[in-house]
Coordinates of C-alpha atoms in Angstrom, one line a residue:
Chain P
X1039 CA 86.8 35.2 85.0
X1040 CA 89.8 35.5 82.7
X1041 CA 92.2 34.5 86.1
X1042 CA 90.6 30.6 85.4
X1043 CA 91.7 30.5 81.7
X1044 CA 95.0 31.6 82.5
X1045 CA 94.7 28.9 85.4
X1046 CA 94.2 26.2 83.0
X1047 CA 96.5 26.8 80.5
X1048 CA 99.7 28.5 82.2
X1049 CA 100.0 26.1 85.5
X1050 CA 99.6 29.2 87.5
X1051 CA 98.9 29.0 90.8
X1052 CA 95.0 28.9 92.0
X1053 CA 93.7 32.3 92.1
X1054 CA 93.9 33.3 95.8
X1055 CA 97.8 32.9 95.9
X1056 CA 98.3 35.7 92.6
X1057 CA 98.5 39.3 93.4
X1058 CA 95.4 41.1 93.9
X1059 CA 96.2 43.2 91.0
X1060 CA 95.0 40.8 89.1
X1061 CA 91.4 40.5 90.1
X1062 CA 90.6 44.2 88.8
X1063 CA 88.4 44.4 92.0
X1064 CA 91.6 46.4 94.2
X1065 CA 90.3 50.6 94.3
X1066 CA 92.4 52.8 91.8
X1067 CA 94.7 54.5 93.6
X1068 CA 96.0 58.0 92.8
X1069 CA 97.0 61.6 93.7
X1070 CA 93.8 63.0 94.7
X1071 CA 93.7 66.1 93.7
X1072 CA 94.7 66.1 89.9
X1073 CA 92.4 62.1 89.9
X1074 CA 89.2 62.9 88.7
X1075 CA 86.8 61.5 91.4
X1076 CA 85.4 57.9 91.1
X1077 CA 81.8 57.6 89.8
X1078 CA 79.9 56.2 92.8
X1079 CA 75.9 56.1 92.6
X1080 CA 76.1 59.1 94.6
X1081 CA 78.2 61.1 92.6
X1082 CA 76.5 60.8 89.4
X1083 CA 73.2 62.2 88.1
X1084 CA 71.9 65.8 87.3
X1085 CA 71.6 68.6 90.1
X1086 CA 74.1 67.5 92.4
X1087 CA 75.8 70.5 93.6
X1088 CA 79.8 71.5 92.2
X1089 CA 82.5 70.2 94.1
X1090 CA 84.0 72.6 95.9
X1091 CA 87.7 70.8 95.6
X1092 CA 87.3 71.4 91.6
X1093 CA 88.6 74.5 89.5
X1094 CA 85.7 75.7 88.2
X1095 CA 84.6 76.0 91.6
X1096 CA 87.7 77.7 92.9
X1097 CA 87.2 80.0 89.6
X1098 CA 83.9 81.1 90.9
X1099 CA 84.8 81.8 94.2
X1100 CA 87.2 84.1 92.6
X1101 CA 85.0 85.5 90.1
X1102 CA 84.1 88.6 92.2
X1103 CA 87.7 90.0 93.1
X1104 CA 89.3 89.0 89.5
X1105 CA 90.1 92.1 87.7
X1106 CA 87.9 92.8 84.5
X1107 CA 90.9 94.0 82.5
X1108 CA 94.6 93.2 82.6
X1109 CA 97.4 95.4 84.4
X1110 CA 100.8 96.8 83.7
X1111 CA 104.3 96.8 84.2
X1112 CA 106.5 99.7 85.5
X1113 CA 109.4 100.5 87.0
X1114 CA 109.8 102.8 90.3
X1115 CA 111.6 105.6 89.7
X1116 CA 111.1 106.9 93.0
X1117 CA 109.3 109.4 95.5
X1118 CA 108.6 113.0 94.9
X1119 CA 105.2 115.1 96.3
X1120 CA 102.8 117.0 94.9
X1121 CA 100.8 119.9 96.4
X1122 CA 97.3 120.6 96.1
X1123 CA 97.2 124.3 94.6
X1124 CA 93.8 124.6 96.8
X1125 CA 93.9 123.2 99.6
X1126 CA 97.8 123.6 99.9
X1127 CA 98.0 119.4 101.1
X1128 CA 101.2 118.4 100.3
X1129 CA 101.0 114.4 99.1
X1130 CA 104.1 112.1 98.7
X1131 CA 103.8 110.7 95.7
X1132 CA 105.7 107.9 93.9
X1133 CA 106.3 108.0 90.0
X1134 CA 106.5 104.8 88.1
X1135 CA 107.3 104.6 84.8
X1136 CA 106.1 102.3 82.1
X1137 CA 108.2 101.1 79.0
X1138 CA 107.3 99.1 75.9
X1139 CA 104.4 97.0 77.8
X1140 CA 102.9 94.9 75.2
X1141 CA 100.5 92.1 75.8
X1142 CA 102.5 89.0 74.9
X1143 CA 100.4 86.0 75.1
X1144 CA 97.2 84.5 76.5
X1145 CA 96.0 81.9 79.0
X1146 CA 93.1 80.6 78.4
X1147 CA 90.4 78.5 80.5
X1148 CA 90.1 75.7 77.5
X1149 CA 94.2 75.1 77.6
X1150 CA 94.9 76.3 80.5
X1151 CA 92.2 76.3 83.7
X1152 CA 92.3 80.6 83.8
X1153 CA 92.1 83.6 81.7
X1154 CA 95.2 85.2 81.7
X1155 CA 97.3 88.4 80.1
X1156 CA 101.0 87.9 79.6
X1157 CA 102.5 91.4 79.4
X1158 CA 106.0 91.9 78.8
X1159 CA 108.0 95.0 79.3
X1160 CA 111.0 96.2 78.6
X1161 CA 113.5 95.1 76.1
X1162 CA 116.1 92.2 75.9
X1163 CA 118.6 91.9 73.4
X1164 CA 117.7 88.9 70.8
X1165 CA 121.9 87.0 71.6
X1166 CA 120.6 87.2 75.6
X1167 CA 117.1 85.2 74.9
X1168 CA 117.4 81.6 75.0
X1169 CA 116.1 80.0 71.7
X1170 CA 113.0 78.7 73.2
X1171 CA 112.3 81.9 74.8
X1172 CA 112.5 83.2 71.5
X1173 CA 110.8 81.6 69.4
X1174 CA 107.9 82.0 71.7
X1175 CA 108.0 86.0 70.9
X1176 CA 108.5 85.1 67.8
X1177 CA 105.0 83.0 67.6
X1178 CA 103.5 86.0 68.9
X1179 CA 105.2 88.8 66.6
X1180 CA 106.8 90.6 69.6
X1181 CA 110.0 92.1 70.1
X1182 CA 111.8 90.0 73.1
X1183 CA 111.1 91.3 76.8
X1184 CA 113.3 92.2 80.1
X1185 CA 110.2 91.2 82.2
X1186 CA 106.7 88.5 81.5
X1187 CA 104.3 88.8 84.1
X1188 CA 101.0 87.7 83.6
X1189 CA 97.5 89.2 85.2
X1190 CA 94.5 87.3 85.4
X1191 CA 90.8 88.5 84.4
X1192 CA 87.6 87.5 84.8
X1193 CA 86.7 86.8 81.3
X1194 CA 87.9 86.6 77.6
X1195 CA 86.7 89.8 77.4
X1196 CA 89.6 91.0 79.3
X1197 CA 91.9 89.2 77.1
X1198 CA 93.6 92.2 75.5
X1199 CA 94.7 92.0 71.7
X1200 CA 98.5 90.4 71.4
X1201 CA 100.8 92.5 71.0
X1202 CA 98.8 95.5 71.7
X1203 CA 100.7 98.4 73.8
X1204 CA 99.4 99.1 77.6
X1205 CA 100.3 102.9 77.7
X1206 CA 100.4 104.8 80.8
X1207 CA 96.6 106.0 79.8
X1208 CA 95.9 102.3 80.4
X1209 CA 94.9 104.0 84.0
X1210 CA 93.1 106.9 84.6
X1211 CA 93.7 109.8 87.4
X1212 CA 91.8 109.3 90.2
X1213 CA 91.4 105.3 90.2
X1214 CA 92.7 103.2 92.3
X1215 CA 95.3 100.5 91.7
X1216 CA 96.8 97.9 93.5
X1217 CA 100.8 97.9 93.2
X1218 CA 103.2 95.2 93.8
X1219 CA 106.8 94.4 94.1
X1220 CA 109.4 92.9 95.6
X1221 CA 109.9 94.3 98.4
X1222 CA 113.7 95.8 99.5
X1223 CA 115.8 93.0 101.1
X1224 CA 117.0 92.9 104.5
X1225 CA 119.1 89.8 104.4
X1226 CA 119.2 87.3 107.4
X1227 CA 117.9 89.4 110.1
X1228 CA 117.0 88.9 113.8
X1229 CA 113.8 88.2 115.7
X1230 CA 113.6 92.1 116.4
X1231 CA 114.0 93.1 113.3
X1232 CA 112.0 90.4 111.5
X1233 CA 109.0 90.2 114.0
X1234 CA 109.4 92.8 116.3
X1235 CA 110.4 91.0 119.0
X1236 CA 110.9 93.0 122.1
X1237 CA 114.8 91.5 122.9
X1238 CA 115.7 91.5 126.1
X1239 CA 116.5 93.7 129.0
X1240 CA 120.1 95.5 128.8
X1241 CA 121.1 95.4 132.1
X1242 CA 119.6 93.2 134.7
X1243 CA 122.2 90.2 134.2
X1244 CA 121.8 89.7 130.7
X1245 CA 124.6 89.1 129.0
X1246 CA 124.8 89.2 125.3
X1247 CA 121.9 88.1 124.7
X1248 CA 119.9 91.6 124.5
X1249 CA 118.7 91.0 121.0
X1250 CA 118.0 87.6 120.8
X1251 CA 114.8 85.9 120.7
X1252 CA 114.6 83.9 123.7
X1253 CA 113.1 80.9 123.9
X1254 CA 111.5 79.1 121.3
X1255 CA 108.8 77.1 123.3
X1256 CA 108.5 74.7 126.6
X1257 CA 110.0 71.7 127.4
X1258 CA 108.6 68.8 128.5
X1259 CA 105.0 69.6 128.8
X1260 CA 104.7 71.7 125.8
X1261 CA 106.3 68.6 123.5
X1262 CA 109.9 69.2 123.7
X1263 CA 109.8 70.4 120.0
X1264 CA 109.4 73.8 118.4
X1265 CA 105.8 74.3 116.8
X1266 CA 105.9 74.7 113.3
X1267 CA 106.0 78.5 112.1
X1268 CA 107.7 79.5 115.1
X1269 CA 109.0 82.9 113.9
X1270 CA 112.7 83.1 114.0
X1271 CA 115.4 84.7 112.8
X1272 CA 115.5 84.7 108.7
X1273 CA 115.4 86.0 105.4
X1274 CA 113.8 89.2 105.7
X1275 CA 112.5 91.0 102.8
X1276 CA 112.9 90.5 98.6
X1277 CA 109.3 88.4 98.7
X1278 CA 106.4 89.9 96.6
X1279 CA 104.9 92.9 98.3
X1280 CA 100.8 94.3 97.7
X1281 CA 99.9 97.8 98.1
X1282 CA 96.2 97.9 98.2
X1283 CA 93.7 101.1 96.4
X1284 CA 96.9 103.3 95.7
X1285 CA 95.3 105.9 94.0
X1286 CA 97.1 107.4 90.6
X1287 CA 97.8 111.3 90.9
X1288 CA 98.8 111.5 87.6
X1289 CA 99.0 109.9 83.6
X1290 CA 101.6 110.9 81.1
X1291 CA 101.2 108.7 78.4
X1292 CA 104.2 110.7 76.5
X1293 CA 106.8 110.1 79.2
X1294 CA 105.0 106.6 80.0
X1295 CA 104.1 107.7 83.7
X1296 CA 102.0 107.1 86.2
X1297 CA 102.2 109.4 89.3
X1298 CA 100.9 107.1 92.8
X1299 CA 99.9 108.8 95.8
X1300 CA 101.9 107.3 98.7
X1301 CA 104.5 104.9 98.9
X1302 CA 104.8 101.6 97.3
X1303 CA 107.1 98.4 98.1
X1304 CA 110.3 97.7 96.8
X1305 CA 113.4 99.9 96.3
X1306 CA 113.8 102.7 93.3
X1307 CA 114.3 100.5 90.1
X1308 CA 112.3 97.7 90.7
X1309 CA 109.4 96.0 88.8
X1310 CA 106.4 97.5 90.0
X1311 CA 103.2 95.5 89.0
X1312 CA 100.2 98.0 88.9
X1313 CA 96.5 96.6 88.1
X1314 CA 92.8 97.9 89.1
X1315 CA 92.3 97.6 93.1
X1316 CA 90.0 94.7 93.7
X1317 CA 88.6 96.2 96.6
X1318 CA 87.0 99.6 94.9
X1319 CA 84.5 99.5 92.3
X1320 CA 85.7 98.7 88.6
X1321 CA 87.0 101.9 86.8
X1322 CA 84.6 102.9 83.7
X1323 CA 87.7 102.7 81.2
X1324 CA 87.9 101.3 77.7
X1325 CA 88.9 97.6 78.0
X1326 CA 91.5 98.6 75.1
X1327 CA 94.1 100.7 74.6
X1328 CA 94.5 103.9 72.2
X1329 CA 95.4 102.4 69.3
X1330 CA 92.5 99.8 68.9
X1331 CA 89.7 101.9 70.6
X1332 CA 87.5 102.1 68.0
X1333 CA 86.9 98.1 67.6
X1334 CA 85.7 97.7 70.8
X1335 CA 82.8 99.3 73.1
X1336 CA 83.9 100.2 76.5
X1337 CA 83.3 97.6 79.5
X1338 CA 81.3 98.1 82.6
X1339 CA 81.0 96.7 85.7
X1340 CA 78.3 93.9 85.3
X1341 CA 77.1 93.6 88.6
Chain N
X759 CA 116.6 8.4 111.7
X760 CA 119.3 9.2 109.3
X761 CA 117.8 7.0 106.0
X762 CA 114.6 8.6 106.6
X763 CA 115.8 12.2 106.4
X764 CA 116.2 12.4 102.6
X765 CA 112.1 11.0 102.3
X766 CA 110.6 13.4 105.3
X767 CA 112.2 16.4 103.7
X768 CA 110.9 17.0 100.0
X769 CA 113.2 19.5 99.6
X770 CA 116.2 17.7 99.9
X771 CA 116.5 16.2 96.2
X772 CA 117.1 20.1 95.1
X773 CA 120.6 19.3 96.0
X774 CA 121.5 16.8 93.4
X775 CA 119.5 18.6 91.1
X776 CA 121.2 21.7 91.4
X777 CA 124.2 19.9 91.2
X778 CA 123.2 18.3 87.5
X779 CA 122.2 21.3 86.3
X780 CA 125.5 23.6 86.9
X781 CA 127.1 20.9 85.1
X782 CA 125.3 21.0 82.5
X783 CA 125.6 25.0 82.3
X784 CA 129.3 25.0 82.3
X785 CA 129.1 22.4 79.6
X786 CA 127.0 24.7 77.5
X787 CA 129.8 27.9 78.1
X788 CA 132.3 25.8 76.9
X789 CA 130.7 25.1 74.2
X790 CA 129.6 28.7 73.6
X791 CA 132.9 29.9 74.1
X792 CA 134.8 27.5 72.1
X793 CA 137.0 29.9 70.3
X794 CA 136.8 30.5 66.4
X795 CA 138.8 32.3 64.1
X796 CA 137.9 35.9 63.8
X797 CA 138.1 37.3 60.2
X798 CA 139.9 40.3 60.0
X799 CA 138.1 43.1 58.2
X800 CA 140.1 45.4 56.3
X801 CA 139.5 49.5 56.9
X802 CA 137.3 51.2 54.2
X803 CA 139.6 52.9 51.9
X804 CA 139.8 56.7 52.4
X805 CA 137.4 59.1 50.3
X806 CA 138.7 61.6 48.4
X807 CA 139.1 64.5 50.1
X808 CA 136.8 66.9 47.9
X809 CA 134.0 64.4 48.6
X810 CA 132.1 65.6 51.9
X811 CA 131.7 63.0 54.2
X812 CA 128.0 61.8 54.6
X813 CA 127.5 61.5 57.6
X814 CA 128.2 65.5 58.4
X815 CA 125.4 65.7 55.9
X816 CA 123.4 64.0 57.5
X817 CA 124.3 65.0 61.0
X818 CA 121.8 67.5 62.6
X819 CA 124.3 68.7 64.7
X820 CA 126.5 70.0 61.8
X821 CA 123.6 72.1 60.4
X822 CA 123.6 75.2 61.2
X823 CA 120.6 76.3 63.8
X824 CA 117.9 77.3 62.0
X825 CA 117.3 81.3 62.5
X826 CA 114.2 82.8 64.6
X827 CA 112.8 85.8 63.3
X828 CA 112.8 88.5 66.2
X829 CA 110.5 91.4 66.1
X830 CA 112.2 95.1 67.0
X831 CA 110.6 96.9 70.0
X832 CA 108.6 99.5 70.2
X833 CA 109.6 103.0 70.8
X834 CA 110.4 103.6 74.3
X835 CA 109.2 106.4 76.8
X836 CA 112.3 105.2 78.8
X837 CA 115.0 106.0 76.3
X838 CA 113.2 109.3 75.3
X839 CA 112.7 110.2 79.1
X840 CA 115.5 108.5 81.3
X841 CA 115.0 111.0 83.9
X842 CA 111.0 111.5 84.7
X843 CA 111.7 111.7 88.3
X844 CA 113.9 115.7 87.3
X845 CA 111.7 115.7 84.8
X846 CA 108.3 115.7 87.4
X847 CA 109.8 117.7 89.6
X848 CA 111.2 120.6 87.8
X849 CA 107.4 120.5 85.8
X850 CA 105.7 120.6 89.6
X851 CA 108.1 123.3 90.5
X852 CA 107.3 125.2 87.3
X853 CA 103.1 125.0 88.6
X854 CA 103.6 126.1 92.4
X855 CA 106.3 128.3 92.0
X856 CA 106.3 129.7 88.3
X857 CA 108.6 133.2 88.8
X858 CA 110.8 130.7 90.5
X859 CA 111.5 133.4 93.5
X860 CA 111.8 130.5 96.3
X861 CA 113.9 128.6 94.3
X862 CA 115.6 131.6 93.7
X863 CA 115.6 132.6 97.4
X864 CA 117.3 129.6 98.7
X865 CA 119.7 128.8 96.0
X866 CA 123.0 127.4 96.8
X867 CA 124.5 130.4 94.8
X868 CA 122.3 132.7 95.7
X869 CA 124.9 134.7 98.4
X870 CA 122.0 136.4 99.8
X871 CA 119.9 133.4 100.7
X872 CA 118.9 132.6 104.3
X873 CA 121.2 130.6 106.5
X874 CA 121.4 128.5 108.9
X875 CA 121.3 130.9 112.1
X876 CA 119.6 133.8 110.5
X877 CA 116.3 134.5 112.1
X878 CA 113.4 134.5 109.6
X879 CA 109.5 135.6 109.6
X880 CA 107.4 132.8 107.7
X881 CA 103.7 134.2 106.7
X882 CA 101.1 131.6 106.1
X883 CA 97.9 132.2 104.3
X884 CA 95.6 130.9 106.9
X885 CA 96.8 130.9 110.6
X886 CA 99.5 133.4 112.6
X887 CA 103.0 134.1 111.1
X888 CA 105.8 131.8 112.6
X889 CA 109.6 133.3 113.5
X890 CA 112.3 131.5 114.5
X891 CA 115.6 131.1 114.1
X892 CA 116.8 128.6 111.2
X893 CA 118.5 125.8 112.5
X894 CA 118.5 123.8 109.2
X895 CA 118.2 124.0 105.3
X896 CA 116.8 120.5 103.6
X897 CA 117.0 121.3 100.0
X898 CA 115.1 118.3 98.2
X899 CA 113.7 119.6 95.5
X900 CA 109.8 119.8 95.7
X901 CA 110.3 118.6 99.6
X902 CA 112.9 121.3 100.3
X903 CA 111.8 122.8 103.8
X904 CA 113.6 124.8 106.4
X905 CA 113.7 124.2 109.9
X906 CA 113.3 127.3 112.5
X907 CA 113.1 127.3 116.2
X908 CA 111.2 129.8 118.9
X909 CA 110.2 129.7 122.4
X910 CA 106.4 130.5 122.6
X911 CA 104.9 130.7 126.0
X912 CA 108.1 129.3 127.9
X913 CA 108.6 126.3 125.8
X914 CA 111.3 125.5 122.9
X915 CA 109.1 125.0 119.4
X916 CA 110.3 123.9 116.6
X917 CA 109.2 123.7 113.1
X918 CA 109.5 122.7 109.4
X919 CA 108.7 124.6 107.2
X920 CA 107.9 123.7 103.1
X921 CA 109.3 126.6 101.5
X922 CA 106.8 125.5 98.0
X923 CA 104.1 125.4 99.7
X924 CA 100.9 127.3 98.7
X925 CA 100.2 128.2 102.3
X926 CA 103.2 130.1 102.7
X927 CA 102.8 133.3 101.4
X928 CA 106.2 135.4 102.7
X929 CA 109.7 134.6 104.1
X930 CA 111.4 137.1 104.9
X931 CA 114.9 137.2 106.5
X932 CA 114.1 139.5 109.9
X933 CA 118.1 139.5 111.2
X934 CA 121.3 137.5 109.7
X935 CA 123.7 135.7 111.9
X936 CA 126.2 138.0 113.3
X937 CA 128.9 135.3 111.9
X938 CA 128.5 133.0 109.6
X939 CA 127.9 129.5 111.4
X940 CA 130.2 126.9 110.9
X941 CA 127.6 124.1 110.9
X942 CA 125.4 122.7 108.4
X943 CA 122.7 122.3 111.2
X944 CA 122.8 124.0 114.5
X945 CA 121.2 121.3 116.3
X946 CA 122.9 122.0 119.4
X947 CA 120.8 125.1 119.6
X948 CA 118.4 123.1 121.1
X949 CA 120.6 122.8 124.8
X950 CA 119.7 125.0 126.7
X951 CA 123.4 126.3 126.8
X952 CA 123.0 127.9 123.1
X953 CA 119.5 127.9 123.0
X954 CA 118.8 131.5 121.7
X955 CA 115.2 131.5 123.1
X956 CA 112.6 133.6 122.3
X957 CA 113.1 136.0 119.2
X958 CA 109.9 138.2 119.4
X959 CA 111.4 140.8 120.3
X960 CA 113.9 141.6 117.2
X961 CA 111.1 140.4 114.9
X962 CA 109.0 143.0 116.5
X963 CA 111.9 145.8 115.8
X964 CA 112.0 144.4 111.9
X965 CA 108.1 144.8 112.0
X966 CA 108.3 148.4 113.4
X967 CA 110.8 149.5 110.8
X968 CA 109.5 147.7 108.0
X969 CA 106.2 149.8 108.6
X970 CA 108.1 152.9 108.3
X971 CA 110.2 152.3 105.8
X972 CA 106.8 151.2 103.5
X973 CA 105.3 154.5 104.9
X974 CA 108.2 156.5 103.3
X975 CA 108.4 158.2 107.1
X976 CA 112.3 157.3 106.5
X977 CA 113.2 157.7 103.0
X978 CA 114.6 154.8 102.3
X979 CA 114.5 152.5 99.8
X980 CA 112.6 149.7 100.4
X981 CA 115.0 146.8 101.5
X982 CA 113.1 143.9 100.1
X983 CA 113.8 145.0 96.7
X984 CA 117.7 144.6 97.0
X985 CA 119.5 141.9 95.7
X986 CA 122.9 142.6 97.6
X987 CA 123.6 141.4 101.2
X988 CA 123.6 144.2 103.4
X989 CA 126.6 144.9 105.4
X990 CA 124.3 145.3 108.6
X991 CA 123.4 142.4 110.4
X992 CA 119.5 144.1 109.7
X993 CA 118.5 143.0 106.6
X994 CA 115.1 141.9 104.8
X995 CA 115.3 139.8 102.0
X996 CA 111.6 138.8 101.0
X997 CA 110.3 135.8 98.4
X998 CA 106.3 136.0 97.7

């Protein structure tokens, strides 16, 4: 024991009355989650199963509704309809338009835990992009971007080219996509508005209180506290809205849009994040664009 | 009791050793602290002024910031097409409508377009023809509809009425408004008070003399095919 060395020559006190620390027998402590686990006899050896708390597990379990390819950027421009020459249906449709989307960077599993697209769109002046900022275009030999978002995929195979130019063609009429965006914000609003509370009665002896939201839980009894997410009156709106299997109408790869049937979130001018619907089968397009077509063979659905 | 105290408590010699040992520190400041003379150094003498100082040489914060190369954008759909949203519409409008005779038809400068009070005769290409009398006018491009009202079997109906769309074949103005209204919509048609109820019976006069006037029985010139307004209150302005 290296503690009786130190006893003898140092005049320390005997062993028992140092810290424990010193012993090297006290468990490591740590943050669980980002710890890697300890190695007990049960942990180790071959054919255990993967543990679920780890991120190639949590990869897996998302391996199924990841998209195969990356998305793009738009912006609403707003709502319009379309009618169906043979039927005579009218549809209300919603045209998004797409400008300078370029695939700025990648995220890798190896550096960092996902596959990932970065797509930029837009364009910022260089004198408004702080130097870091820039010099990451730079690194990447792209112009600087009004919006980075970044769309994960399955594989590296999804991992479109840098720099490469998502066109309105990137989709294909009659897929579905999956839009989001922020939606329109409503500023502090009440229970009713918020929740859809019911309010209260208006006559009946209430007295300005008609729109309020009543009580917020017992008292004694129900533990004179109010329950955590107890829906109240709040911030409504401006958080990140999904529009599930929107199907596109329309392409216009000259104009850069993409005609949606229905409505999507968010008001007229905001950034509207289209990518393949996760709950319809994978569309049979090119996993590049245009320009680079004829380096790569289309991907198909695997499963 | 009290010549025993110092030996029962081990503790007790701290005292006087403390005591020796703060007299002993302040010996040591004094001596630390024992002042010398301080030798004066004399100020560097000044550099010329055409030499440049070294140390904004050396100084990274002097340099000038080293330049990043930018890239310049692509070209840009939204530049070249700031408006797809007129752009879509007037292209859609081109497809359903392409002599652009509805558009035409309900115009803002057209003076013989319909108007709110005027009763009009909508054909459909599958289903019965609706009449009514037009309370409204939406004009929204694409969406722009018009709103007419009836009374069919005892009850009030009411309804819109896309003026694009491919299931309306005809509308034709049956009767104008005796005087021009002086509302955008006529909503209050809809109290029984104004409510003009049922108008079968002049669209069944405009169907009568329509007939004949295609059958030549009258010799007139059909009135579909002119562009002025009539000075009758009769009139039949028609959009296929």
């Amino acid at each position: 024991m290296a503690s009786k060395a130190c006893h003898s020559c140092l005049q320390l006190p005997p062993p028992f009355l140092l810290p424990r620390a010193a012993f090297g027998l006290v468990p490591k402590r740590g943050i669980k989650s980002i710890s890697t686990p300890r190695e007990t006899r049960f942990t180790r050896g071959k054919g255990l199963p993967q543990l679920e708390a780890s991120t190639a597990a949590a990869l897996e379990r998302k391996w199924y509704t990841t998209p195969l390819r990356t998305g793009g950027l738009g912006t609403k421009k707003g709502m319009s309809a379309v009618y169906n020459t043979e039927t005579g249906r009218r549809q209300a449709c919603t045209i998004v338009q797409m400008d300078r989307v370029q695939v700025v960077a990648h995220k890798t599993r190896q550096r960092n835990g996902y596959y990932a697209v970065q797509v930029g769109s837009g364009w910022k002046h260089p004198s408004n992009v702080t130097r870091p900022e820039l010099g990451h275009y730079a690194g990447h030999g792209v112009s600087p971007k009004r919006h980075l978002v970044e769309f994960k995929v399955r594989d590296e195979q999804g991992l479109l080219g840098i720099g490469e130019t998502i066109g309105a063609s990137w989709f294909q009429e009659g897929q579905y996509v999956d839009a989001r965006a922020n939606s329109r914000g409503m500023g502090f609003a009440g229970g009713m508005k918020r929740h859809g509370f019911k309010g209260q009665g208006a006559s009946h002896g209430v007295s300005l209180t008609h729109r309020s939201m009543g009580s917020s839980g017992q008292s004694q009894g129900g533990g004179s506290r109010v329950l955590p997410g107890k829906k109240m009156p709040g911030r409504m709106g401006g958080h990140q809205v999904t529009t599930q299997n929107v199907k596109v109408v329309k392409v216009d790869e000259e104009k850069g849009i993409v005609v949606l049937n229905g409505c999507i979130p968010g008001p007229d001018g905001c950034l509207v994040k289209l990518s393949d619907a996760i709950k319809k089968p994978w569309p049979e397009i090119p996993m590049v664009t245009s320009d680079a077509q004829a380096v790569a063979e289309p991907l198909r659905e695997t499963t | 009791m009290a010549s025993s105290a110092p030996i029962l408590r081990p503790l007790s010699c701290w005292k006087a050793l403390l005591r020796q040992s703060r007299q002993q520190k302040m010996c040591i400041r004094c001596m630390a602290t024992a002042q010398t003379p301080v030798k004066k150094l004399r100020p560097p003498p000044p550099l010329p002024s055409s030499f440049p100082s070294p140390y904004k040489l050396t100084h990274k914060g002097h340099e000038p910031a080293k330049k990043i190369k930018t890239y310049p954008p692509p070209p840009s759909a939204r530049n070249k097409f700031p408006t797809p949203l007129v752009d879509w519409t007037a292209q859609h409008l081109k497809d359903i409508d392409p002599t652009g005779s509805r558009t035409r038809l309900f115009a803002k400068d057209n003076k013989d377009a319909p108007q709110p009070g005027d009763i009009l005769l909508v054909t459909f290409k599958t289903g019965d023809p609706f009449s009514g009398v037009c309370l409204s006018i939406r004009r929204r491009g694409v969406d722009t509809g018009i709103l007419l009202r009836n009374r069919l079997m005892m009850t009030g109906v009411e309804m819109w009425v896309k003026i694009y769309s491919p299931n309306v074949t005809a509308i034709e103005v049956v009767k104008r408004a005796e005087k021009r209204a002086r509302r955008a919509r006529l909503y209050y048609m809809r109290k029984p008070k104004h409510d003009r109820g049922s108008v079968e019976g002049e669209v069944e006069e405009y169907l009568k003399k329509r007939r004949l006037i295609r059958s030549g029985a009258l010799g007139i010139k059909d009135p579909t095919m002119s562009t002025k307004r009539p000075e009758s209150s009769r009139s039949g302005v028609k959009a296929r």
